[in-house]
Amino acid sequence: MNNKENDLVTWSDTFSCGIKLIDDQHKELIRLVNEMFMHVTGPKKNELDYLTEVIEKLVKYVKIHFSTEEKIMRAVKYEGFIEHKKAHDNFIFSIIETVDEFTTGKRKSLYFFTRFLKDWIFSHIAVMDRGYFRYCRKLASRKEDGRLSITNKDIKQAVSA
Ligand code: FEO
């Protein structure tokens, strides 16, 4: 028996990277994973119907997010780009493989699949994303509202310096 209420995640500023677009995308990924936890029902038929509906949305969103990060990493000439991109590609492959296992009955439940997504996303944000966050922070500048953030202008200035 799972305890999905304990699996729900609340956004915290400790996850923030200072790039609003990336923070917003990470928030949306967390929202999607929470939504999946709320649809863990137990009855396989209900979960399969839900998974079919949500997985396309999730994969599409993950791809948009990865593509955004990869554009930023390329723009700022981040040295860890190749390794980071490889992790993104492997994750997409794992999602597709896991969905396949789930739909062919090899995977036990939507709960385990959602746990897999949550664990991967959080360990990735905490380790790999943090690597380029640190790199990007060096490019940030103080804006009119007093907050330290990164805009396209900061990136352009940094790469042309
Ligand atoms: Fe936020 Fe590298 O994924």
JSON list of C-alpha atoms and ligand atoms in Angstrom, two decimals:
[
{"chain": "A", "resi": 1, "resn": "MET", "atom": "CA", "xyz": [0.00, 0.00, 0.00]},
{"chain": "A", "resi": 2, "resn": "ASN", "atom": "CA", "xyz": [1.36, 3.39, -0.90]},
{"chain": "A", "resi": 3, "resn": "ASN", "atom": "CA", "xyz": [1.03, 6.66, 0.96]},
{"chain": "A", "resi": 4, "resn": "LYS", "atom": "CA", "xyz": [0.59, 9.16, -1.83]},
{"chain": "A", "resi": 5, "resn": "GLU", "atom": "CA", "xyz": [-0.21, 12.12, 0.44]},
{"chain": "A", "resi": 6, "resn": "ASN", "atom": "CA", "xyz": [3.37, 11.90, 1.74]},
{"chain": "A", "resi": 7, "resn": "ASP", "atom": "CA", "xyz": [4.69, 11.82, -1.80]},
{"chain": "A", "resi": 8, "resn": "LEU", "atom": "CA", "xyz": [3.24, 15.19, -2.81]},
{"chain": "A", "resi": 9, "resn": "VAL", "atom": "CA", "xyz": [5.87, 17.84, -3.25]},
{"chain": "A", "resi": 10, "resn": "THR", "atom": "CA", "xyz": [5.66, 21.54, -2.49]},
{"chain": "A", "resi": 11, "resn": "TRP", "atom": "CA", "xyz": [7.85, 23.98, -4.37]},
{"chain": "A", "resi": 12, "resn": "SER", "atom": "CA", "xyz": [10.56, 25.52, -2.27]},
{"chain": "A", "resi": 13, "resn": "ASP", "atom": "CA", "xyz": [12.92, 28.37, -3.12]},
{"chain": "A", "resi": 14, "resn": "THR", "atom": "CA", "xyz": [15.81, 25.98, -2.46]},
{"chain": "A", "resi": 15, "resn": "PHE", "atom": "CA", "xyz": [14.95, 24.47, -5.91]},
{"chain": "A", "resi": 16, "resn": "SER", "atom": "CA", "xyz": [15.21, 27.87, -7.56]},
{"chain": "A", "resi": 17, "resn": "CYS", "atom": "CA", "xyz": [17.92, 28.58, -10.11]},
{"chain": "A", "resi": 18, "resn": "GLY", "atom": "CA", "xyz": [17.27, 32.32, -10.63]},
{"chain": "A", "resi": 19, "resn": "ILE", "atom": "CA", "xyz": [16.07, 31.86, -14.21]},
{"chain": "A", "resi": 20, "resn": "LYS", "atom": "CA", "xyz": [12.33, 32.46, -14.00]},
{"chain": "A", "resi": 21, "resn": "LEU", "atom": "CA", "xyz": [11.52, 30.41, -17.09]},
{"chain": "A", "resi": 22, "resn": "ILE", "atom": "CA", "xyz": [13.37, 27.37, -15.72]},
{"chain": "A", "resi": 23, "resn": "ASP", "atom": "CA", "xyz": [11.85, 27.78, -12.25]},
{"chain": "A", "resi": 24, "resn": "ASP", "atom": "CA", "xyz": [8.38, 27.96, -13.82]},
{"chain": "A", "resi": 25, "resn": "GLN", "atom": "CA", "xyz": [9.05, 24.82, -15.85]},
{"chain": "A", "resi": 26, "resn": "HIS", "atom": "CA", "xyz": [10.34, 22.92, -12.81]},
{"chain": "A", "resi": 27, "resn": "LYS", "atom": "CA", "xyz": [7.21, 24.05, -10.91]},
{"chain": "A", "resi": 28, "resn": "GLU", "atom": "CA", "xyz": [5.05, 22.69, -13.72]},
{"chain": "A", "resi": 29, "resn": "LEU", "atom": "CA", "xyz": [6.93, 19.35, -13.66]},
{"chain": "A", "resi": 30, "resn": "ILE", "atom": "CA", "xyz": [6.32, 19.13, -9.91]},
{"chain": "A", "resi": 31, "resn": "ARG", "atom": "CA", "xyz": [2.65, 19.98, -10.46]},
{"chain": "A", "resi": 32, "resn": "LEU", "atom": "CA", "xyz": [2.34, 17.21, -13.07]},
{"chain": "A", "resi": 33, "resn": "VAL", "atom": "CA", "xyz": [3.99, 14.65, -10.77]},
{"chain": "A", "resi": 34, "resn": "ASN", "atom": "CA", "xyz": [1.69, 15.70, -7.90]},
{"chain": "A", "resi": 35, "resn": "GLU", "atom": "CA", "xyz": [-1.28, 15.37, -10.24]},
{"chain": "A", "resi": 36, "resn": "MET", "atom": "CA", "xyz": [-0.15, 11.86, -11.12]},
{"chain": "A", "resi": 37, "resn": "PHE", "atom": "CA", "xyz": [0.12, 10.92, -7.44]},
{"chain": "A", "resi": 38, "resn": "MET", "atom": "CA", "xyz": [-3.46, 12.13, -6.97]},
{"chain": "A", "resi": 39, "resn": "HIS", "atom": "CA", "xyz": [-4.58, 9.72, -9.70]},
{"chain": "A", "resi": 40, "resn": "VAL", "atom": "CA", "xyz": [-3.00, 6.66, -8.17]},
{"chain": "A", "resi": 41, "resn": "THR", "atom": "CA", "xyz": [-6.13, 4.60, -7.65]},
{"chain": "A", "resi": 42, "resn": "GLY", "atom": "CA", "xyz": [-5.12, 0.98, -7.43]},
{"chain": "A", "resi": 43, "resn": "PRO", "atom": "CA", "xyz": [-7.54, -0.36, -10.06]},
{"chain": "A", "resi": 44, "resn": "LYS", "atom": "CA", "xyz": [-5.31, -1.08, -13.05]},
{"chain": "A", "resi": 45, "resn": "LYS", "atom": "CA", "xyz": [-7.93, -0.19, -15.68]},
{"chain": "A", "resi": 46, "resn": "ASN", "atom": "CA", "xyz": [-8.46, 3.33, -14.23]},
{"chain": "A", "resi": 47, "resn": "GLU", "atom": "CA", "xyz": [-4.73, 3.88, -13.93]},
{"chain": "A", "resi": 48, "resn": "LEU", "atom": "CA", "xyz": [-4.08, 2.76, -17.50]},
{"chain": "A", "resi": 49, "resn": "ASP", "atom": "CA", "xyz": [-6.79, 5.08, -18.85]},
{"chain": "A", "resi": 50, "resn": "TYR", "atom": "CA", "xyz": [-5.30, 7.94, -16.87]},
{"chain": "A", "resi": 51, "resn": "LEU", "atom": "CA", "xyz": [-1.73, 7.13, -17.85]},
{"chain": "A", "resi": 52, "resn": "THR", "atom": "CA", "xyz": [-2.62, 7.13, -21.54]},
{"chain": "A", "resi": 53, "resn": "GLU", "atom": "CA", "xyz": [-4.12, 10.59, -21.10]},
{"chain": "A", "resi": 54, "resn": "VAL", "atom": "CA", "xyz": [-1.36, 12.11, -18.97]},
{"chain": "A", "resi": 55, "resn": "ILE", "atom": "CA", "xyz": [1.80, 10.55, -20.34]},
{"chain": "A", "resi": 56, "resn": "GLU", "atom": "CA", "xyz": [1.65, 12.32, -23.68]},
{"chain": "A", "resi": 57, "resn": "LYS", "atom": "CA", "xyz": [1.26, 15.62, -21.82]},
{"chain": "A", "resi": 58, "resn": "LEU", "atom": "CA", "xyz": [4.13, 14.81, -19.47]},
{"chain": "A", "resi": 59, "resn": "VAL", "atom": "CA", "xyz": [6.57, 13.62, -22.15]},
{"chain": "A", "resi": 60, "resn": "LYS", "atom": "CA", "xyz": [5.76, 16.70, -24.25]},
{"chain": "A", "resi": 61, "resn": "TYR", "atom": "CA", "xyz": [6.38, 18.98, -21.30]},
{"chain": "A", "resi": 62, "resn": "VAL", "atom": "CA", "xyz": [9.62, 17.24, -20.27]},
{"chain": "A", "resi": 63, "resn": "LYS", "atom": "CA", "xyz": [10.90, 17.60, -23.86]},
{"chain": "A", "resi": 64, "resn": "ILE", "atom": "CA", "xyz": [10.04, 21.34, -23.89]},
{"chain": "A", "resi": 65, "resn": "HIS", "atom": "CA", "xyz": [11.83, 21.79, -20.57]},
{"chain": "A", "resi": 66, "resn": "PHE", "atom": "CA", "xyz": [14.94, 19.87, -21.64]},
{"chain": "A", "resi": 67, "resn": "SER", "atom": "CA", "xyz": [15.09, 21.77, -24.89]},
{"chain": "A", "resi": 68, "resn": "THR", "atom": "CA", "xyz": [14.87, 25.12, -23.01]},
{"chain": "A", "resi": 69, "resn": "GLU", "atom": "CA", "xyz": [17.69, 24.14, -20.65]},
{"chain": "A", "resi": 70, "resn": "GLU", "atom": "CA", "xyz": [19.83, 22.84, -23.50]},
{"chain": "A", "resi": 71, "resn": "LYS", "atom": "CA", "xyz": [19.39, 26.13, -25.41]},
{"chain": "A", "resi": 72, "resn": "ILE", "atom": "CA", "xyz": [20.50, 28.08, -22.33]},
{"chain": "A", "resi": 73, "resn": "MET", "atom": "CA", "xyz": [23.47, 25.76, -21.69]},
{"chain": "A", "resi": 74, "resn": "ARG", "atom": "CA", "xyz": [24.58, 26.09, -25.31]},
{"chain": "A", "resi": 75, "resn": "ALA", "atom": "CA", "xyz": [24.09, 29.88, -25.24]},
{"chain": "A", "resi": 76, "resn": "VAL", "atom": "CA", "xyz": [26.28, 30.28, -22.14]},
{"chain": "A", "resi": 77, "resn": "LYS", "atom": "CA", "xyz": [28.78, 27.67, -23.39]},
{"chain": "A", "resi": 78, "resn": "TYR", "atom": "CA", "xyz": [28.35, 25.52, -20.29]},
{"chain": "A", "resi": 79, "resn": "GLU", "atom": "CA", "xyz": [31.16, 22.96, -20.13]},
{"chain": "A", "resi": 80, "resn": "GLY", "atom": "CA", "xyz": [28.90, 20.21, -18.70]},
{"chain": "A", "resi": 81, "resn": "PHE", "atom": "CA", "xyz": [26.46, 20.44, -21.60]},
{"chain": "A", "resi": 82, "resn": "ILE", "atom": "CA", "xyz": [27.20, 17.09, -23.28]},
{"chain": "A", "resi": 83, "resn": "GLU", "atom": "CA", "xyz": [26.91, 15.10, -20.06]},
{"chain": "A", "resi": 84, "resn": "HIS", "atom": "CA", "xyz": [23.75, 16.96, -19.09]},
{"chain": "A", "resi": 85, "resn": "LYS", "atom": "CA", "xyz": [22.14, 16.39, -22.47]},
{"chain": "A", "resi": 86, "resn": "LYS", "atom": "CA", "xyz": [22.99, 12.69, -22.25]},
{"chain": "A", "resi": 87, "resn": "ALA", "atom": "CA", "xyz": [21.14, 12.51, -18.89]},
{"chain": "A", "resi": 88, "resn": "HIS", "atom": "CA", "xyz": [18.10, 14.21, -20.48]},
{"chain": "A", "resi": 89, "resn": "ASP", "atom": "CA", "xyz": [18.11, 11.81, -23.44]},
{"chain": "A", "resi": 90, "resn": "ASN", "atom": "CA", "xyz": [18.44, 8.78, -21.14]},
{"chain": "A", "resi": 91, "resn": "PHE", "atom": "CA", "xyz": [15.53, 9.99, -19.03]},
{"chain": "A", "resi": 92, "resn": "ILE", "atom": "CA", "xyz": [13.24, 10.33, -22.07]},
{"chain": "A", "resi": 93, "resn": "PHE", "atom": "CA", "xyz": [14.28, 6.82, -23.11]},
{"chain": "A", "resi": 94, "resn": "SER", "atom": "CA", "xyz": [13.57, 5.51, -19.58]},
{"chain": "A", "resi": 95, "resn": "ILE", "atom": "CA", "xyz": [10.12, 7.11, -19.52]},
{"chain": "A", "resi": 96, "resn": "ILE", "atom": "CA", "xyz": [9.21, 5.52, -22.85]},
{"chain": "A", "resi": 97, "resn": "GLU", "atom": "CA", "xyz": [10.59, 2.15, -21.73]},
{"chain": "A", "resi": 98, "resn": "THR", "atom": "CA", "xyz": [8.81, 2.33, -18.35]},
{"chain": "A", "resi": 99, "resn": "VAL", "atom": "CA", "xyz": [5.48, 3.30, -19.93]},
{"chain": "A", "resi": 100, "resn": "ASP", "atom": "CA", "xyz": [5.90, 0.32, -22.21]},
{"chain": "A", "resi": 101, "resn": "GLU", "atom": "CA", "xyz": [6.56, -1.97, -19.24]},
{"chain": "A", "resi": 102, "resn": "PHE", "atom": "CA", "xyz": [3.57, -0.54, -17.44]},
{"chain": "A", "resi": 103, "resn": "THR", "atom": "CA", "xyz": [1.17, -0.92, -20.35]},
{"chain": "A", "resi": 104, "resn": "THR", "atom": "CA", "xyz": [2.33, -4.48, -21.07]},
{"chain": "A", "resi": 105, "resn": "GLY", "atom": "CA", "xyz": [1.74, -5.45, -17.44]},
{"chain": "A", "resi": 106, "resn": "LYS", "atom": "CA", "xyz": [5.38, -5.81, -16.39]},
{"chain": "A", "resi": 107, "resn": "ARG", "atom": "CA", "xyz": [5.28, -2.81, -14.10]},
{"chain": "A", "resi": 108, "resn": "LYS", "atom": "CA", "xyz": [3.22, -3.11, -10.93]},
{"chain": "A", "resi": 109, "resn": "SER", "atom": "CA", "xyz": [1.42, 0.20, -10.59]},
{"chain": "A", "resi": 110, "resn": "LEU", "atom": "CA", "xyz": [1.12, 3.83, -11.50]},
{"chain": "A", "resi": 111, "resn": "TYR", "atom": "CA", "xyz": [2.42, 4.60, -8.02]},
{"chain": "A", "resi": 112, "resn": "PHE", "atom": "CA", "xyz": [5.84, 3.04, -8.73]},
{"chain": "A", "resi": 113, "resn": "PHE", "atom": "CA", "xyz": [6.02, 4.77, -12.09]},
{"chain": "A", "resi": 114, "resn": "THR", "atom": "CA", "xyz": [5.20, 8.14, -10.50]},
{"chain": "A", "resi": 115, "resn": "ARG", "atom": "CA", "xyz": [7.78, 7.52, -7.77]},
{"chain": "A", "resi": 116, "resn": "PHE", "atom": "CA", "xyz": [10.35, 6.83, -10.47]},
{"chain": "A", "resi": 117, "resn": "LEU", "atom": "CA", "xyz": [9.51, 10.16, -12.17]},
{"chain": "A", "resi": 118, "resn": "LYS", "atom": "CA", "xyz": [9.61, 12.08, -8.90]},
{"chain": "A", "resi": 119, "resn": "ASP", "atom": "CA", "xyz": [12.92, 10.55, -7.76]},
{"chain": "A", "resi": 120, "resn": "TRP", "atom": "CA", "xyz": [14.56, 11.16, -11.11]},
{"chain": "A", "resi": 121, "resn": "ILE", "atom": "CA", "xyz": [13.35, 14.76, -11.43]},
{"chain": "A", "resi": 122, "resn": "PHE", "atom": "CA", "xyz": [14.43, 15.68, -7.90]},
{"chain": "A", "resi": 123, "resn": "SER", "atom": "CA", "xyz": [17.81, 14.04, -8.00]},
{"chain": "A", "resi": 124, "resn": "HIS", "atom": "CA", "xyz": [18.42, 15.63, -11.41]},
{"chain": "A", "resi": 125, "resn": "ILE", "atom": "CA", "xyz": [17.44, 19.14, -10.22]},
{"chain": "A", "resi": 126, "resn": "ALA", "atom": "CA", "xyz": [19.51, 18.67, -7.05]},
{"chain": "A", "resi": 127, "resn": "VAL", "atom": "CA", "xyz": [22.67, 17.47, -8.78]},
{"chain": "A", "resi": 128, "resn": "MET", "atom": "CA", "xyz": [22.95, 18.08, -12.52]},
{"chain": "A", "resi": 129, "resn": "ASP", "atom": "CA", "xyz": [20.73, 21.15, -12.84]},
{"chain": "A", "resi": 130, "resn": "ARG", "atom": "CA", "xyz": [22.48, 22.68, -9.85]},
{"chain": "A", "resi": 131, "resn": "GLY", "atom": "CA", "xyz": [25.75, 22.45, -11.76]},
{"chain": "A", "resi": 132, "resn": "TYR", "atom": "CA", "xyz": [24.59, 24.76, -14.51]},
{"chain": "A", "resi": 133, "resn": "PHE", "atom": "CA", "xyz": [22.57, 26.91, -12.03]},
{"chain": "A", "resi": 134, "resn": "ARG", "atom": "CA", "xyz": [25.87, 27.71, -10.29]},
{"chain": "A", "resi": 135, "resn": "TYR", "atom": "CA", "xyz": [27.48, 28.49, -13.61]},
{"chain": "A", "resi": 136, "resn": "CYS", "atom": "CA", "xyz": [24.56, 30.73, -14.65]},
{"chain": "A", "resi": 137, "resn": "ARG", "atom": "CA", "xyz": [24.50, 32.54, -11.30]},
{"chain": "A", "resi": 138, "resn": "LYS", "atom": "CA", "xyz": [27.85, 34.04, -12.18]},
{"chain": "A", "resi": 139, "resn": "LEU", "atom": "CA", "xyz": [26.11, 35.68, -15.16]},
{"chain": "A", "resi": 140, "resn": "ALA", "atom": "CA", "xyz": [23.18, 37.09, -13.16]},
{"chain": "A", "resi": 141, "resn": "SER", "atom": "CA", "xyz": [22.70, 40.78, -12.49]},
{"chain": "A", "resi": 142, "resn": "ARG", "atom": "CA", "xyz": [20.64, 42.78, -9.99]},
{"chain": "A", "resi": 143, "resn": "LYS", "atom": "CA", "xyz": [17.39, 43.96, -11.58]},
{"chain": "A", "resi": 144, "resn": "GLU", "atom": "CA", "xyz": [15.19, 47.02, -10.83]},
{"chain": "A", "resi": 145, "resn": "ASP", "atom": "CA", "xyz": [13.12, 45.07, -8.30]},
{"chain": "A", "resi": 146, "resn": "GLY", "atom": "CA", "xyz": [16.32, 44.30, -6.37]},
{"chain": "A", "resi": 147, "resn": "ARG", "atom": "CA", "xyz": [16.32, 40.62, -7.28]},
{"chain": "A", "resi": 148, "resn": "LEU", "atom": "CA", "xyz": [19.28, 38.81, -8.75]},
{"chain": "A", "resi": 149, "resn": "SER", "atom": "CA", "xyz": [18.15, 37.20, -12.00]},
{"chain": "A", "resi": 150, "resn": "ILE", "atom": "CA", "xyz": [19.30, 36.25, -15.47]},
{"chain": "A", "resi": 151, "resn": "THR", "atom": "CA", "xyz": [17.81, 37.59, -18.66]},
{"chain": "A", "resi": 152, "resn": "ASN", "atom": "CA", "xyz": [18.74, 37.13, -22.31]},
{"chain": "A", "resi": 153, "resn": "LYS", "atom": "CA", "xyz": [20.63, 40.43, -22.06]},
{"chain": "A", "resi": 154, "resn": "ASP", "atom": "CA", "xyz": [22.86, 39.02, -19.27]},
{"chain": "A", "resi": 155, "resn": "ILE", "atom": "CA", "xyz": [23.54, 35.88, -21.32]},
{"chain": "A", "resi": 156, "resn": "LYS", "atom": "CA", "xyz": [24.38, 37.89, -24.43]},
{"chain": "A", "resi": 157, "resn": "GLN", "atom": "CA", "xyz": [26.73, 40.14, -22.46]},
{"chain": "A", "resi": 158, "resn": "ALA", "atom": "CA", "xyz": [28.47, 37.15, -20.85]},
{"chain": "A", "resi": 159, "resn": "VAL", "atom": "CA", "xyz": [29.06, 35.23, -24.05]},
{"chain": "A", "resi": 160, "resn": "SER", "atom": "CA", "xyz": [30.24, 38.30, -25.94]},
{"chain": "A", "resi": 161, "resn": "ALA", "atom": "CA", "xyz": [32.64, 39.35, -23.15]},
{"chain": "B", "resi": 1, "resn": "FEO", "atom": "FE1", "xyz": [15.67, 20.67, -15.24]},
{"chain": "B", "resi": 1, "resn": "FEO", "atom": "FE2", "xyz": [18.17, 19.24, -16.64]},
{"chain": "B", "resi": 1, "resn": "FEO", "atom": "O1", "xyz": [16.38, 19.29, -16.21]}
]
